[in-house]
PDB file of C-alpha atoms in Angstrom:
ATOM      1  CA  MET A   2     162.317 104.518  34.469  1.00  0.00           C
ATOM      2  CA  SER A   3     158.536 104.032  34.764  1.00  0.00           C
ATOM      3  CA  THR A   4     157.470 100.755  35.203  1.00  0.00           C
ATOM      4  CA  LEU A   5     154.341  98.861  34.634  1.00  0.00           C
ATOM      5  CA  LYS A   6     152.439  99.059  37.737  1.00  0.00           C
ATOM      6  CA  VAL A   7     149.519  96.429  36.927  1.00  0.00           C
ATOM      7  CA  PRO A   8     151.025  93.054  35.665  1.00  0.00           C
ATOM      8  CA  VAL A   9     149.630  91.419  32.565  1.00  0.00           C
ATOM      9  CA  ASN A  10     146.830  89.501  33.951  1.00  0.00           C
ATOM     10  CA  ALA A  11     143.895  87.367  32.651  1.00  0.00           C
ATOM     11  CA  ARG A  12     141.434  90.242  31.707  1.00  0.00           C
ATOM     12  CA  ASP A  13     144.154  91.432  29.349  1.00  0.00           C
ATOM     13  CA  HIS A  14     143.848  90.833  25.543  1.00  0.00           C
ATOM     14  CA  LYS A  15     146.987  89.368  24.371  1.00  0.00           C
ATOM     15  CA  ARG A  16     148.230  88.071  20.839  1.00  0.00           C
ATOM     16  CA  GLY A  17     151.380  86.231  20.287  1.00  0.00           C
ATOM     17  CA  GLY A  18     153.146  83.572  22.469  1.00  0.00           C
ATOM     18  CA  GLU A  19     151.760  82.316  25.632  1.00  0.00           C
ATOM     19  CA  SER A  20     155.371  81.637  27.099  1.00  0.00           C
ATOM     20  CA  ALA A  21     156.995  84.419  25.135  1.00  0.00           C
ATOM     21  CA  SER A  22     160.394  85.909  26.430  1.00  0.00           C
ATOM     22  CA  VAL A  23     158.893  89.420  25.801  1.00  0.00           C
ATOM     23  CA  THR A  24     155.762  91.090  26.316  1.00  0.00           C
ATOM     24  CA  LEU A  25     154.960  94.457  24.834  1.00  0.00           C
ATOM     25  CA  VAL A  26     152.100  96.182  26.532  1.00  0.00           C
ATOM     26  CA  GLU A  27     150.528  99.004  24.643  1.00  0.00           C
ATOM     27  CA  TYR A  28     148.110 101.925  26.057  1.00  0.00           C
ATOM     28  CA  GLY A  29     146.291 103.256  23.441  1.00  0.00           C
ATOM     29  CA  ASP A  30     143.284 105.467  22.172  1.00  0.00           C
ATOM     30  CA  TYR A  31     141.432 104.264  19.009  1.00  0.00           C
ATOM     31  CA  GLN A  32     141.131 107.916  17.863  1.00  0.00           C
ATOM     32  CA  CYS A  33     144.665 108.886  18.520  1.00  0.00           C
ATOM     33  CA  PRO A  34     146.361 109.321  15.041  1.00  0.00           C
ATOM     34  CA  PHE A  35     149.731 108.265  16.385  1.00  0.00           C
ATOM     35  CA  CYS A  36     148.141 104.783  17.834  1.00  0.00           C
ATOM     36  CA  ALA A  37     146.780 104.172  14.157  1.00  0.00           C
ATOM     37  CA  LEU A  38     150.420 104.809  13.093  1.00  0.00           C
ATOM     38  CA  ALA A  39     151.649 102.596  15.585  1.00  0.00           C
ATOM     39  CA  ASN A  40     149.384  99.669  14.646  1.00  0.00           C
ATOM     40  CA  PRO A  41     151.219  98.363  11.698  1.00  0.00           C
ATOM     41  CA  VAL A  42     154.539  98.796  13.055  1.00  0.00           C
ATOM     42  CA  VAL A  43     153.270  96.304  16.074  1.00  0.00           C
ATOM     43  CA  ARG A  44     151.939  93.990  13.634  1.00  0.00           C
ATOM     44  CA  SER A  45     155.365  93.915  11.487  1.00  0.00           C
ATOM     45  CA  LEU A  46     157.038  93.326  14.924  1.00  0.00           C
ATOM     46  CA  GLU A  47     154.513  90.487  15.801  1.00  0.00           C
ATOM     47  CA  SER A  48     155.332  88.809  12.467  1.00  0.00           C
ATOM     48  CA  LEU A  49     158.992  89.419  12.836  1.00  0.00           C
ATOM     49  CA  TYR A  50     159.268  87.839  16.247  1.00  0.00           C
ATOM     50  CA  GLY A  51     156.204  85.344  16.032  1.00  0.00           C
ATOM     51  CA  GLN A  52     155.543  83.224  19.404  1.00  0.00           C
ATOM     52  CA  LYS A  53     158.685  84.895  20.936  1.00  0.00           C
ATOM     53  CA  LEU A  54     156.612  88.232  21.566  1.00  0.00           C
ATOM     54  CA  CYS A  55     153.383  88.803  23.509  1.00  0.00           C
ATOM     55  CA  VAL A  56     151.383  91.900  22.307  1.00  0.00           C
ATOM     56  CA  VAL A  57     148.913  93.544  25.043  1.00  0.00           C
ATOM     57  CA  PHE A  58     146.569  96.290  24.423  1.00  0.00           C
ATOM     58  CA  ARG A  59     145.195  98.284  27.162  1.00  0.00           C
ATOM     59  CA  HIS A  60     142.772 101.086  26.894  1.00  0.00           C
ATOM     60  CA  PHE A  61     143.706 104.595  27.554  1.00  0.00           C
ATOM     61  CA  PRO A  62     141.078 106.676  25.844  1.00  0.00           C
ATOM     62  CA  LEU A  63     141.627 110.605  25.888  1.00  0.00           C
ATOM     63  CA  VAL A  64     137.878 111.424  25.737  1.00  0.00           C
ATOM     64  CA  GLU A  65     138.589 114.966  26.323  1.00  0.00           C
ATOM     65  CA  VAL A  66     140.002 115.282  22.694  1.00  0.00           C
ATOM     66  CA  HIS A  67     138.650 112.037  21.112  1.00  0.00           C
ATOM     67  CA  PRO A  68     135.079 111.952  21.319  1.00  0.00           C
ATOM     68  CA  PHE A  69     134.930 108.376  19.689  1.00  0.00           C
ATOM     69  CA  ALA A  70     137.564 106.831  22.115  1.00  0.00           C
ATOM     70  CA  ALA A  71     135.397 105.371  24.608  1.00  0.00           C
ATOM     71  CA  SER A  72     132.862 103.975  22.294  1.00  0.00           C
ATOM     72  CA  SER A  73     135.465 102.519  20.296  1.00  0.00           C
ATOM     73  CA  ALA A  74     137.020 101.009  23.433  1.00  0.00           C
ATOM     74  CA  GLU A  75     133.555  99.709  24.377  1.00  0.00           C
ATOM     75  CA  ALA A  76     133.136  98.156  20.942  1.00  0.00           C
ATOM     76  CA  THR A  77     136.399  96.308  21.046  1.00  0.00           C
ATOM     77  CA  GLU A  78     135.352  94.817  24.409  1.00  0.00           C
ATOM     78  CA  TYR A  79     132.024  93.741  23.127  1.00  0.00           C
ATOM     79  CA  ALA A  80     133.943  92.337  20.300  1.00  0.00           C
ATOM     80  CA  GLY A  81     136.228  90.694  22.753  1.00  0.00           C
ATOM     81  CA  ASP A  82     133.306  88.843  24.616  1.00  0.00           C
ATOM     82  CA  GLN A  83     132.864  87.355  20.991  1.00  0.00           C
ATOM     83  CA  GLY A  84     136.321  86.200  20.654  1.00  0.00           C
ATOM     84  CA  VAL A  85     137.046  88.588  18.021  1.00  0.00           C
ATOM     85  CA  PHE A  86     138.753  91.646  20.267  1.00  0.00           C
ATOM     86  CA  TRP A  87     141.695  91.745  17.861  1.00  0.00           C
ATOM     87  CA  ASP A  88     139.586  91.849  14.628  1.00  0.00           C
ATOM     88  CA  MET A  89     137.643  94.872  15.931  1.00  0.00           C
ATOM     89  CA  HIS A  90     140.747  96.347  17.166  1.00  0.00           C
ATOM     90  CA  ASP A  91     142.742  96.075  13.753  1.00  0.00           C
ATOM     91  CA  ALA A  92     139.528  97.215  11.734  1.00  0.00           C
ATOM     92  CA  ILE A  93     139.171 100.196  13.887  1.00  0.00           C
ATOM     93  CA  PHE A  94     142.743 101.528  13.327  1.00  0.00           C
ATOM     94  CA  LEU A  95     142.751 100.607   9.685  1.00  0.00           C
ATOM     95  CA  ASN A  96     139.564 102.846   9.058  1.00  0.00           C
ATOM     96  CA  GLN A  97     140.476 105.478  11.857  1.00  0.00           C
ATOM     97  CA  HIS A  98     140.123 108.298   9.376  1.00  0.00           C
ATOM     98  CA  ARG A  99     136.409 107.467   9.196  1.00  0.00           C
ATOM     99  CA  LEU A 100     135.784 106.702  12.664  1.00  0.00           C
ATOM    100  CA  SER A 101     132.218 107.153  13.652  1.00  0.00           C
ATOM    101  CA  MET A 102     129.357 105.139  15.495  1.00  0.00           C
ATOM    102  CA  GLN A 103     128.332 103.924  11.825  1.00  0.00           C
ATOM    103  CA  LEU A 104     131.782 102.786  11.303  1.00  0.00           C
ATOM    104  CA  LEU A 105     131.769 100.694  14.546  1.00  0.00           C
ATOM    105  CA  PHE A 106     128.435  99.518  13.456  1.00  0.00           C
ATOM    106  CA  ALA A 107     129.525  98.430  10.056  1.00  0.00           C
ATOM    107  CA  ILE A 108     132.556  96.698  11.434  1.00  0.00           C
ATOM    108  CA  ALA A 109     130.387  94.731  13.949  1.00  0.00           C
ATOM    109  CA  GLY A 110     128.327  93.757  10.756  1.00  0.00           C
ATOM    110  CA  THR A 111     131.217  92.483   8.973  1.00  0.00           C
ATOM    111  CA  LEU A 112     132.522  90.290  12.008  1.00  0.00           C
ATOM    112  CA  LYS A 113     129.289  89.065  12.277  1.00  0.00           C
ATOM    113  CA  LEU A 114     128.334  90.344  15.416  1.00  0.00           C
ATOM    114  CA  SER A 115     124.964  91.565  16.897  1.00  0.00           C
ATOM    115  CA  GLN A 116     124.792  95.218  16.130  1.00  0.00           C
ATOM    116  CA  ILE A 117     121.746  95.581  18.520  1.00  0.00           C
ATOM    117  CA  ALA A 118     123.960  93.994  21.146  1.00  0.00           C
ATOM    118  CA  LEU A 119     126.768  96.238  20.401  1.00  0.00           C
ATOM    119  CA  ARG A 120     124.428  99.425  20.659  1.00  0.00           C
ATOM    120  CA  GLU A 121     123.216  98.085  23.986  1.00  0.00           C
ATOM    121  CA  SER A 122     127.008  97.517  25.179  1.00  0.00           C
ATOM    122  CA  ILE A 123     127.907 100.957  24.290  1.00  0.00           C
ATOM    123  CA  ALA A 124     124.839 102.819  25.497  1.00  0.00           C
ATOM    124  CA  ARG A 125     124.906 101.001  28.831  1.00  0.00           C
ATOM    125  CA  SER A 126     128.920 101.225  29.202  1.00  0.00           C
ATOM    126  CA  MET A 127     128.844  97.328  29.914  1.00  0.00           C
ATOM    127  CA  HIS A 128     132.714  97.439  29.832  1.00  0.00           C
ATOM    128  CA  ALA A 129     133.512 100.537  31.753  1.00  0.00           C
ATOM    129  CA  ASP A 130     134.981  98.888  34.689  1.00  0.00           C
ATOM    130  CA  LYS A 131     137.742  96.961  32.410  1.00  0.00           C
ATOM    131  CA  ILE A 132     138.536 100.307  30.242  1.00  0.00           C
ATOM    132  CA  GLN A 133     138.579 102.427  33.396  1.00  0.00           C
ATOM    133  CA  ALA A 134     140.867  99.856  35.139  1.00  0.00           C
ATOM    134  CA  ASP A 135     143.303 100.095  32.177  1.00  0.00           C
ATOM    135  CA  PHE A 136     143.293 103.601  32.075  1.00  0.00           C
ATOM    136  CA  ILE A 137     143.909 103.870  35.900  1.00  0.00           C
ATOM    137  CA  GLY A 138     146.477 101.316  35.742  1.00  0.00           C
ATOM    138  CA  GLY A 139     148.248 103.581  32.864  1.00  0.00           C
ATOM    139  CA  VAL A 140     148.161 106.535  35.163  1.00  0.00           C
ATOM    140  CA  ARG A 141     149.551 104.581  37.886  1.00  0.00           C
ATOM    141  CA  SER A 142     152.411 103.415  35.637  1.00  0.00           C
ATOM    142  CA  GLY A 143     153.039 107.024  34.398  1.00  0.00           C
ATOM    143  CA  VAL A 144     151.144 106.936  31.263  1.00  0.00           C
ATOM    144  CA  ASN A 145     150.132 110.618  29.961  1.00  0.00           C
ATOM    145  CA  GLY A 146     149.842 109.996  26.241  1.00  0.00           C
ATOM    146  CA  THR A 147     149.336 107.552  23.731  1.00  0.00           C
ATOM    147  CA  PRO A 148     150.574 105.380  22.535  1.00  0.00           C
ATOM    148  CA  THR A 149     152.887 104.388  25.259  1.00  0.00           C
ATOM    149  CA  PHE A 150     154.752 101.260  25.265  1.00  0.00           C
ATOM    150  CA  PHE A 151     156.243  98.949  28.152  1.00  0.00           C
ATOM    151  CA  VAL A 152     158.756  96.146  27.020  1.00  0.00           C
ATOM    152  CA  ASN A 153     158.936  93.406  29.766  1.00  0.00           C
ATOM    153  CA  GLY A 154     157.489  95.991  32.368  1.00  0.00           C
ATOM    154  CA  LEU A 155     159.699  98.863  31.818  1.00  0.00           C
ATOM    155  CA  ARG A 156     158.398 101.853  29.904  1.00  0.00           C
ATOM    156  CA  HIS A 157     159.653 102.048  26.218  1.00  0.00           C
ATOM    157  CA  GLN A 158     161.828 105.329  25.822  1.00  0.00           C
ATOM    158  CA  GLY A 159     161.797 106.454  22.408  1.00  0.00           C
ATOM    159  CA  GLY A 160     159.576 106.684  19.310  1.00  0.00           C
ATOM    160  CA  PHE A 161     157.333 103.834  18.046  1.00  0.00           C
ATOM    161  CA  SER A 162     159.204 103.422  14.948  1.00  0.00           C
ATOM    162  CA  ALA A 163     159.763  99.620  13.862  1.00  0.00           C
ATOM    163  CA  ARG A 164     163.691 100.451  14.464  1.00  0.00           C
ATOM    164  CA  GLU A 165     163.102 101.979  17.884  1.00  0.00           C
ATOM    165  CA  LEU A 166     160.157  99.709  19.213  1.00  0.00           C
ATOM    166  CA  GLY A 167     162.152  96.664  17.770  1.00  0.00           C
ATOM    167  CA  MET A 168     165.635  97.656  19.300  1.00  0.00           C
ATOM    168  CA  SER A 169     163.767  97.831  22.668  1.00  0.00           C
ATOM    169  CA  ILE A 170     162.032  94.187  22.103  1.00  0.00           C
ATOM    170  CA  GLN A 171     165.518  92.718  20.903  1.00  0.00           C
ATOM    171  CA  GLU A 172     167.512  94.135  23.643  1.00  0.00           C
ATOM    172  CA  ALA A 173     164.865  92.560  26.321  1.00  0.00           C
ATOM    173  CA  MET A 174     165.147  89.189  24.093  1.00  0.00           C
ATOM    174  CA  ASP A 175     168.847  89.133  24.434  1.00  0.00           C
ATOM    175  CA  ALA A 176     168.595  90.076  28.241  1.00  0.00           C
ATOM    176  CA  SER A 177     165.987  87.266  28.830  1.00  0.00           C
ATOM    177  CA  PRO A 178     167.201  83.764  30.270  1.00  0.00           C
ATOM    178  CA  SER A 179     165.082  81.902  28.000  1.00  0.00           C
ATOM    179  CA  ALA A 180     166.859  83.401  24.855  1.00  0.00           C
ATOM    180  CA  ALA A 181     169.720  81.020  24.727  1.00  0.00           C
TER     181      ALA A 181
END
């Protein structure tokens, strides 16, 4: 079974409990249709488990097949610098069916982010090191497609339905020493 080779760290975007008993790491691509389908599933699991679950998103842009994957990753990192990573993240997946540069700028405007600064960030690939580090960490961990999930450092085997992913999370919670 594959394990997460790069531990969750300060550079990661996290949502949920700081001292959660379970951490769910997703390697994803903003243009991947399966990642868009998985996003509401992850959100529902976040609601179900609350502070007992920490969710981490790492970039795995498949640029050979998804022309907007890299610019979308850059846009979320730019938004993260302004404290609204997850707002941009969720908005991109919610509107993935019309993903384009215009959409990224429209979302930035909705989030009251500078569209000029976003354009500069994308044009200069200002977050390429973070995005590339996520990607390389994914490759080292055996990621070869998106979405790929790790539950407490172990690769989730199976689909990303609420039932399947929820079972992996519940098993990890049941096995956690702090679950008592």
